[in-house]
Amino acid sequence: MADFFWWSLIGLLLVPLLAILLRKKERKAYVWYFLGLMLLLQVIIGVEVAWQGSWVSLGSMNGWLEFGRWGFAISPLAGWMLALIGLIGFITSLYAARLNDGLSGSGMLMASLIAVQYLFTSLLLVSQNAIPFLIGWEGMSLGAYAYILTDHQSRKTRHAAFITLTVSELGFLALILAFIIASPSGALNISHIQQVLANDPSWYQDIIFLLGLFGFGVKSGVLPVQLWMPRAYQVTPFHLNAILGGGLLNMGLFGVLLFYSVMEKLSSGLGVFLVVIGAIAVFIGALYALIESKIRMILAFSSIENVGFMVISLGLAILFEAHHLPYFAGVAMVAMMFQLTSHALAKSLAFLTSSEVYRRSGIDDIDQLGGLLPQAKGLSLAFAVACLSLAAVAPFSGFSAEWLTLQSMLQVYRGLSPIGEFFVVLSGILAALGAAMSLSSFLRLFSHLFTGKSRGLDSYVERRAYRLRPSGVLGLTILSVVVALIGFYPTPILQLVATMISTLPPHSSVFGLMVPNVFIDPAANQTLLSLGGGWFSFLPAPGLVVQPASGVSSIAPTYLLWWFAFFMLIGFLASRLMRKKSNPLSTRHVLSWNGGKSLRSPAHQYTATAFSNPHRMFFATLIHFQVKRTVIEGTELAPAAIRVETTVTPWLQSAIYAKPIRMVRTWLSRITRLQHGRLWGYVFTALFFIILLLLTTLIL
């Protein structure tokens, strides 16, 4: 296993060399295919390690100075992340291999950058020492910066890339500080840090964890360090957003889980704080996704909402562990990892399918789109799978993940203080409201893209030159099937996730209790059998029913699917039977009066903005919603033509940081006065700080 992993890294290093050797544009597909092959190898390695649930050593090497040896190993968690982001990279490589040469981010240079970035990501995942870990983290961050800066001639793109890089470097400094505080002796091996922290009080570990949450959360868009994400997604090419938003976003969560795994004395107060922060992110992210009209912005705010659910699950795990309830802590961790897996795959599928819409139409605004279903039936099906999963519609995977999280929140009465119960219950209400708005946002996104009538989209083409090549069709098909299966048939993924989670605190195995075996011991599961739990006993899974604890509600996603299919079949047969065959000899066809609908044009149907205006008005105070009405022709009393403009303050992006930034600029402007260009001033300044340094030394 170790040899195959190192060979995959060597293969990633060879991608830039292969791009140089195959300089002709018509050969670029070979570079992408080779990159996809190396990533597929990592997928196989990662799945095997995660399934076995045991560590695989990759060897070690001498480190720098006194920071300890650099050990490398694949943990079950790292294996799962390796497989997840590798699969997304593999599908994206298949998709990008046959894109038009002129499309941004589809050339051999971008394939080389992705290969180098995956090289650093792999190094990060297997490092057991802070130094190579931070090197891998910085290399991965610079790779993401390259994605965002693809269209570097645009000022908007450069501004978004600058903000992303600045926030990433602030997070990187927080990580360095966290590692230094965690191990004052300078030995930065992860195992040594865990031993040192075992003797530290909970408040000390909370501080280190919050530093790590800030540093890693920057990459994942954890509230309140998400300001870069909407801007970055908006300027990054769609298919590269599949890697950025579907894959690399989860690396921040991996880092948070790494810190969580070495700290076993986190306080319940920290858990409540994470639950509240996560619930706010769910609500705000879903609200902004509902009122935005740009496809990439909608998906960006959806990522903030989904990451909020993951933060809630992590907070619940910390809460339950602090109150010595390892079983419920394990369930919350499974919910987090299941949400992470579902979101990563579904979000990548959403970006790749919307990339096709943008590639053929050149439009990113759903107010200007519509009626694409007759022209892109297969594409609409794949996009529907992504939307249903991200909107948490049963029985898709997003529903199973959010249902597990909400069920875990209902168990907080087991040992939690009344104040903690109040905040968690309040957060549950906020998260449920956010989940409802998320459903509305994706219903709005899909319906205004594919249904209705086209709003004059003569530019949408289906010519042969613009059709998706077989490799791209294969990639989207594989991803769509995987996203659907983990929702319809979740028990294999749950088993794998539960096996992997057993290596993290609280080190408890919960799969046997979450998925009751109705086939081997039917006497112990009479209720489930009466609900149909014994159907399809020939399937290899130990059961198709998921229950987070004894005495709480259960769900059977596969059975929901069968019932949905059953009612759809009944509806289809009813529509066929009720259809009357017309006799042309006895029936006269005339245009009937229907309230003017026969003359309705695409302009008469609701736009996406009109659909979301009730939410804008209801939450007007929160989002600073304003309406500006301008009379173009006529008078105010009798207008002949008016123009209505609505604005929303994007405080979730950067407005909340406007005041602190102004304060920093004010202080910096005072410091810049020292740059007055006079020799005596520089000498006086240097002398002043030398005296201040000497006085500080004498005092200490």
Short mmCIF file of N, CA, C and O in Angstrom, two decimals, residues 590-675:
data_model
loop_
_atom_site.label_atom_id
_atom_site.label_comp_id
_atom_site.label_asym_id
_atom_site.label_seq_id
_atom_site.Cartn_x
_atom_site.Cartn_y
_atom_site.Cartn_z
N VAL A 590 -60.60 24.70 -31.59
CA VAL A 590 -60.60 26.16 -31.69
C VAL A 590 -59.81 26.71 -30.52
O VAL A 590 -59.59 26.03 -29.51
N LEU A 591 -59.36 27.95 -30.66
CA LEU A 591 -58.66 28.62 -29.57
C LEU A 591 -59.68 29.09 -28.54
O LEU A 591 -60.59 29.84 -28.85
N SER A 592 -59.57 28.63 -27.33
CA SER A 592 -60.50 29.03 -26.27
C SER A 592 -59.91 30.20 -25.48
O SER A 592 -58.70 30.38 -25.44
N TRP A 593 -60.81 30.97 -24.85
CA TRP A 593 -60.35 32.09 -24.05
C TRP A 593 -59.82 31.55 -22.72
O TRP A 593 -60.50 30.81 -22.01
N ASN A 594 -58.57 31.87 -22.38
CA ASN A 594 -57.95 31.36 -21.15
C ASN A 594 -57.29 32.47 -20.36
O ASN A 594 -56.22 32.30 -19.79
N GLY A 595 -57.94 33.62 -20.34
CA GLY A 595 -57.41 34.70 -19.53
C GLY A 595 -56.16 35.33 -20.11
O GLY A 595 -55.40 35.98 -19.40
N GLY A 596 -55.94 35.15 -21.39
CA GLY A 596 -54.78 35.76 -22.01
C GLY A 596 -53.52 34.93 -21.92
O GLY A 596 -52.45 35.36 -22.36
N LYS A 597 -53.60 33.73 -21.36
CA LYS A 597 -52.40 32.94 -21.18
C LYS A 597 -51.82 32.44 -22.50
O LYS A 597 -50.64 32.16 -22.60
N SER A 598 -52.66 32.33 -23.51
CA SER A 598 -52.14 31.86 -24.79
C SER A 598 -51.19 32.87 -25.41
O SER A 598 -50.36 32.51 -26.25
N LEU A 599 -51.30 34.12 -25.01
CA LEU A 599 -50.42 35.16 -25.53
C LEU A 599 -49.27 35.47 -24.58
O LEU A 599 -48.58 36.46 -24.76
N ARG A 600 -49.09 34.64 -23.58
CA ARG A 600 -48.07 34.90 -22.58
C ARG A 600 -46.68 34.70 -23.17
O ARG A 600 -46.42 33.71 -23.85
N SER A 601 -45.80 35.62 -22.90
CA SER A 601 -44.41 35.54 -23.36
C SER A 601 -43.52 35.14 -22.19
O SER A 601 -43.95 35.18 -21.03
N PRO A 602 -42.26 34.76 -22.44
CA PRO A 602 -41.35 34.42 -21.34
C PRO A 602 -41.18 35.54 -20.33
O PRO A 602 -40.90 35.29 -19.16
N ALA A 603 -41.37 36.79 -20.78
CA ALA A 603 -41.20 37.91 -19.86
C ALA A 603 -42.29 37.97 -18.79
O ALA A 603 -42.14 38.64 -17.78
N HIS A 604 -43.42 37.24 -19.01
CA HIS A 604 -44.51 37.28 -18.05
C HIS A 604 -44.32 36.30 -16.90
O HIS A 604 -45.09 36.35 -15.93
N GLN A 605 -43.38 35.41 -16.99
CA GLN A 605 -43.20 34.43 -15.92
C GLN A 605 -42.28 35.00 -14.84
O GLN A 605 -41.48 35.91 -15.09
N TYR A 606 -42.41 34.46 -13.65
CA TYR A 606 -41.64 34.94 -12.51
C TYR A 606 -40.15 34.77 -12.75
O TYR A 606 -39.70 33.74 -13.25
N THR A 607 -39.39 35.77 -12.36
CA THR A 607 -37.94 35.64 -12.35
C THR A 607 -37.51 35.08 -11.00
O THR A 607 -38.30 35.02 -10.04
N ALA A 608 -36.25 34.69 -10.91
CA ALA A 608 -35.73 34.17 -9.66
C ALA A 608 -35.74 35.24 -8.57
O ALA A 608 -36.00 34.95 -7.40
N THR A 609 -35.48 36.48 -8.96
CA THR A 609 -35.50 37.57 -7.99
C THR A 609 -36.91 37.81 -7.46
O THR A 609 -37.11 38.03 -6.26
N ALA A 610 -37.89 37.77 -8.35
CA ALA A 610 -39.28 37.94 -7.91
C ALA A 610 -39.69 36.82 -6.97
O ALA A 610 -40.43 37.03 -6.00
N PHE A 611 -39.20 35.61 -7.24
CA PHE A 611 -39.51 34.46 -6.38
C PHE A 611 -39.01 34.68 -4.96
O PHE A 611 -39.66 34.28 -3.98
N SER A 612 -37.85 35.30 -4.83
CA SER A 612 -37.22 35.45 -3.52
C SER A 612 -37.54 36.79 -2.85
O SER A 612 -37.11 37.01 -1.72
N ASN A 613 -38.27 37.67 -3.52
CA ASN A 613 -38.56 38.98 -2.93
C ASN A 613 -39.33 38.91 -1.61
O ASN A 613 -39.09 39.74 -0.73
N PRO A 614 -40.26 37.97 -1.43
CA PRO A 614 -40.90 37.87 -0.10
C PRO A 614 -39.90 37.63 1.02
O PRO A 614 -40.04 38.19 2.11
N HIS A 615 -38.89 36.82 0.76
CA HIS A 615 -37.86 36.58 1.78
C HIS A 615 -37.01 37.84 1.98
O HIS A 615 -36.60 38.14 3.11
N ARG A 616 -36.75 38.54 0.90
CA ARG A 616 -35.99 39.80 1.02
C ARG A 616 -36.73 40.79 1.90
O ARG A 616 -36.13 41.46 2.75
N MET A 617 -38.05 40.89 1.69
CA MET A 617 -38.82 41.86 2.46
C MET A 617 -38.99 41.41 3.91
O MET A 617 -38.96 42.23 4.83
N PHE A 618 -39.17 40.11 4.13
CA PHE A 618 -39.36 39.62 5.49
C PHE A 618 -38.10 39.81 6.33
O PHE A 618 -38.17 40.16 7.51
N PHE A 619 -36.93 39.57 5.71
CA PHE A 619 -35.66 39.72 6.42
C PHE A 619 -34.95 41.01 6.01
O PHE A 619 -33.72 41.06 5.98
N ALA A 620 -35.73 42.04 5.68
CA ALA A 620 -35.15 43.28 5.16
C ALA A 620 -34.19 43.92 6.15
O ALA A 620 -33.13 44.43 5.77
N THR A 621 -34.53 43.89 7.44
CA THR A 621 -33.66 44.50 8.44
C THR A 621 -32.33 43.76 8.54
O THR A 621 -31.27 44.38 8.69
N LEU A 622 -32.39 42.45 8.42
CA LEU A 622 -31.18 41.64 8.57
C LEU A 622 -30.23 41.81 7.39
O LEU A 622 -29.02 41.89 7.56
N ILE A 623 -30.78 41.87 6.18
CA ILE A 623 -29.93 41.93 4.99
C ILE A 623 -29.85 43.33 4.39
O ILE A 623 -29.27 43.52 3.32
N HIS A 624 -30.49 44.32 5.06
CA HIS A 624 -30.47 45.71 4.59
C HIS A 624 -31.04 45.81 3.18
O HIS A 624 -30.43 46.39 2.28
N PHE A 625 -32.22 45.25 3.01
CA PHE A 625 -32.88 45.24 1.71
C PHE A 625 -33.50 46.61 1.43
O PHE A 625 -34.20 47.17 2.27
N GLN A 626 -33.22 47.15 0.23
CA GLN A 626 -33.74 48.45 -0.16
C GLN A 626 -34.30 48.37 -1.58
O GLN A 626 -33.76 47.64 -2.43
N VAL A 627 -35.36 49.12 -1.82
CA VAL A 627 -36.00 49.19 -3.14
C VAL A 627 -35.94 50.62 -3.64
O VAL A 627 -36.35 51.55 -2.93
N LYS A 628 -35.42 50.80 -4.84
CA LYS A 628 -35.33 52.13 -5.45
C LYS A 628 -36.20 52.15 -6.70
O LYS A 628 -36.00 51.38 -7.62
N ARG A 629 -37.17 53.06 -6.72
CA ARG A 629 -38.13 53.17 -7.83
C ARG A 629 -37.87 54.47 -8.56
O ARG A 629 -37.89 55.55 -7.98
N THR A 630 -37.60 54.37 -9.87
CA THR A 630 -37.29 55.55 -10.69
C THR A 630 -38.29 55.64 -11.84
O THR A 630 -38.50 54.66 -12.56
N VAL A 631 -38.90 56.80 -12.00
CA VAL A 631 -39.86 57.03 -13.09
C VAL A 631 -39.07 57.41 -14.35
O VAL A 631 -38.33 58.40 -14.36
N ILE A 632 -39.22 56.62 -15.38
CA ILE A 632 -38.52 56.88 -16.64
C ILE A 632 -39.35 57.79 -17.55
O ILE A 632 -38.84 58.74 -18.15
N GLU A 633 -40.63 57.49 -17.66
CA GLU A 633 -41.55 58.29 -18.47
C GLU A 633 -42.78 58.62 -17.65
O GLU A 633 -43.26 57.81 -16.86
N GLY A 634 -43.30 59.80 -17.86
CA GLY A 634 -44.50 60.22 -17.14
C GLY A 634 -44.15 60.95 -15.85
O GLY A 634 -43.04 61.47 -15.68
N THR A 635 -45.11 60.98 -14.94
CA THR A 635 -44.93 61.66 -13.67
C THR A 635 -45.07 60.66 -12.53
O THR A 635 -45.44 59.50 -12.74
N GLU A 636 -44.81 61.14 -11.31
CA GLU A 636 -44.94 60.27 -10.15
C GLU A 636 -46.38 59.81 -9.95
O GLU A 636 -46.64 58.69 -9.54
N LEU A 637 -47.33 60.69 -10.26
CA LEU A 637 -48.74 60.33 -10.09
C LEU A 637 -49.24 59.44 -11.23
O LEU A 637 -50.12 58.60 -11.00
N ALA A 638 -48.71 59.63 -12.42
CA ALA A 638 -49.14 58.84 -13.57
C ALA A 638 -47.91 58.38 -14.36
O ALA A 638 -47.60 58.92 -15.43
N PRO A 639 -47.18 57.43 -13.83
CA PRO A 639 -45.97 56.98 -14.53
C PRO A 639 -46.31 56.13 -15.74
O PRO A 639 -47.23 55.31 -15.71
N ALA A 640 -45.59 56.36 -16.83
CA ALA A 640 -45.75 55.56 -18.05
C ALA A 640 -44.74 54.41 -18.10
O ALA A 640 -45.01 53.36 -18.68
N ALA A 641 -43.58 54.62 -17.52
CA ALA A 641 -42.55 53.58 -17.47
C ALA A 641 -41.70 53.83 -16.22
O ALA A 641 -41.34 54.97 -15.92
N ILE A 642 -41.44 52.77 -15.50
CA ILE A 642 -40.64 52.90 -14.28
C ILE A 642 -39.53 51.85 -14.28
O ILE A 642 -39.60 50.84 -15.00
N ARG A 643 -38.51 52.11 -13.52
CA ARG A 643 -37.43 51.15 -13.31
C ARG A 643 -37.30 50.90 -11.81
O ARG A 643 -37.19 51.84 -11.02
N VAL A 644 -37.34 49.63 -11.42
CA VAL A 644 -37.26 49.25 -10.01
C VAL A 644 -35.95 48.50 -9.79
O VAL A 644 -35.66 47.52 -10.48
N GLU A 645 -35.16 48.98 -8.84
CA GLU A 645 -33.88 48.34 -8.50
C GLU A 645 -33.90 47.96 -7.02
O GLU A 645 -34.33 48.74 -6.17
N THR A 646 -33.44 46.75 -6.74
CA THR A 646 -33.35 46.28 -5.36
C THR A 646 -31.89 46.03 -5.01
O THR A 646 -31.12 45.55 -5.84
N THR A 647 -31.52 46.35 -3.79
CA THR A 647 -30.15 46.15 -3.34
C THR A 647 -30.15 45.43 -2.00
O THR A 647 -31.06 45.61 -1.18
N VAL A 648 -29.13 44.62 -1.80
CA VAL A 648 -28.93 43.89 -0.55
C VAL A 648 -27.49 44.11 -0.12
O VAL A 648 -26.56 43.95 -0.92
N THR A 649 -27.28 44.49 1.12
CA THR A 649 -25.92 44.70 1.62
C THR A 649 -25.25 43.35 1.86
O THR A 649 -25.73 42.55 2.67
N PRO A 650 -24.16 43.05 1.16
CA PRO A 650 -23.51 41.74 1.30
C PRO A 650 -22.63 41.67 2.53
O PRO A 650 -21.43 41.43 2.44
N TRP A 651 -23.22 41.91 3.70
CA TRP A 651 -22.39 41.94 4.91
C TRP A 651 -21.81 40.58 5.24
O TRP A 651 -20.82 40.49 5.97
N LEU A 652 -22.41 39.49 4.72
CA LEU A 652 -21.85 38.17 4.97
C LEU A 652 -20.51 38.00 4.26
O LEU A 652 -19.71 37.15 4.64
N GLN A 653 -20.26 38.80 3.23
CA GLN A 653 -19.00 38.70 2.52
C GLN A 653 -17.91 39.53 3.19
O GLN A 653 -16.88 39.02 3.59
N SER A 654 -18.13 40.83 3.29
CA SER A 654 -17.06 41.68 3.81
C SER A 654 -17.54 42.84 4.66
O SER A 654 -16.73 43.48 5.33
N ALA A 655 -18.84 43.14 4.64
CA ALA A 655 -19.32 44.32 5.35
C ALA A 655 -19.07 44.24 6.85
O ALA A 655 -18.84 45.26 7.50
N ILE A 656 -19.10 43.03 7.43
CA ILE A 656 -18.89 42.91 8.87
C ILE A 656 -17.45 43.25 9.25
O ILE A 656 -17.16 43.52 10.42
N TYR A 657 -16.56 43.24 8.26
CA TYR A 657 -15.17 43.57 8.54
C TYR A 657 -14.82 45.01 8.16
O TYR A 657 -13.67 45.42 8.31
N ALA A 658 -15.80 45.75 7.67
CA ALA A 658 -15.51 47.11 7.18
C ALA A 658 -15.01 48.01 8.31
O ALA A 658 -14.01 48.72 8.16
N LYS A 659 -15.69 47.97 9.46
CA LYS A 659 -15.29 48.85 10.57
C LYS A 659 -13.91 48.49 11.12
O LYS A 659 -13.07 49.38 11.30
N PRO A 660 -13.62 47.19 11.41
CA PRO A 660 -12.25 46.87 11.85
C PRO A 660 -11.18 47.26 10.85
O PRO A 660 -10.10 47.72 11.23
N ILE A 661 -11.49 47.09 9.54
CA ILE A 661 -10.50 47.45 8.52
C ILE A 661 -10.24 48.95 8.52
O ILE A 661 -9.10 49.41 8.39
N ARG A 662 -11.32 49.74 8.70
CA ARG A 662 -11.14 51.20 8.76
C ARG A 662 -10.29 51.58 9.97
O ARG A 662 -9.46 52.50 9.89
N MET A 663 -10.49 50.91 11.09
CA MET A 663 -9.69 51.20 12.28
C MET A 663 -8.22 50.88 12.04
O MET A 663 -7.33 51.65 12.41
N VAL A 664 -7.97 49.74 11.39
CA VAL A 664 -6.58 49.37 11.10
C VAL A 664 -5.95 50.37 10.15
O VAL A 664 -4.79 50.78 10.33
N ARG A 665 -6.71 50.80 9.15
CA ARG A 665 -6.18 51.79 8.21
C ARG A 665 -5.87 53.11 8.91
O ARG A 665 -4.88 53.79 8.58
N THR A 666 -6.70 53.49 9.88
CA THR A 666 -6.45 54.73 10.62
C THR A 666 -5.13 54.65 11.39
O THR A 666 -4.31 55.58 11.35
N TRP A 667 -4.92 53.53 12.06
CA TRP A 667 -3.66 53.36 12.80
C TRP A 667 -2.47 53.27 11.86
O TRP A 667 -1.40 53.81 12.15
N LEU A 668 -2.66 52.60 10.72
CA LEU A 668 -1.56 52.51 9.77
C LEU A 668 -1.23 53.88 9.18
O LEU A 668 -0.05 54.17 8.90
N SER A 669 -2.24 54.71 8.98
CA SER A 669 -1.97 56.05 8.45
C SER A 669 -1.14 56.87 9.43
O SER A 669 -0.32 57.70 9.02
N ARG A 670 -1.34 56.62 10.73
CA ARG A 670 -0.52 57.31 11.72
C ARG A 670 0.93 56.82 11.68
O ARG A 670 1.86 57.61 11.85
N ILE A 671 1.08 55.52 11.47
CA ILE A 671 2.43 54.98 11.41
C ILE A 671 3.16 55.49 10.17
O ILE A 671 4.36 55.77 10.20
N THR A 672 2.41 55.63 9.07
CA THR A 672 3.05 56.09 7.83
C THR A 672 3.57 57.52 7.93
O THR A 672 4.37 57.96 7.10
N ARG A 673 3.11 58.28 8.93
CA ARG A 673 3.63 59.63 9.10
C ARG A 673 5.12 59.63 9.46
O ARG A 673 5.80 60.65 9.31
N LEU A 674 5.58 58.46 9.95
CA LEU A 674 7.01 58.36 10.24
C LEU A 674 7.84 58.40 8.97
O LEU A 674 9.03 58.70 9.00
N GLN A 675 7.19 58.08 7.84
CA GLN A 675 7.91 58.12 6.56
C GLN A 675 7.88 59.55 6.01
O GLN A 675 7.28 59.83 4.98
#
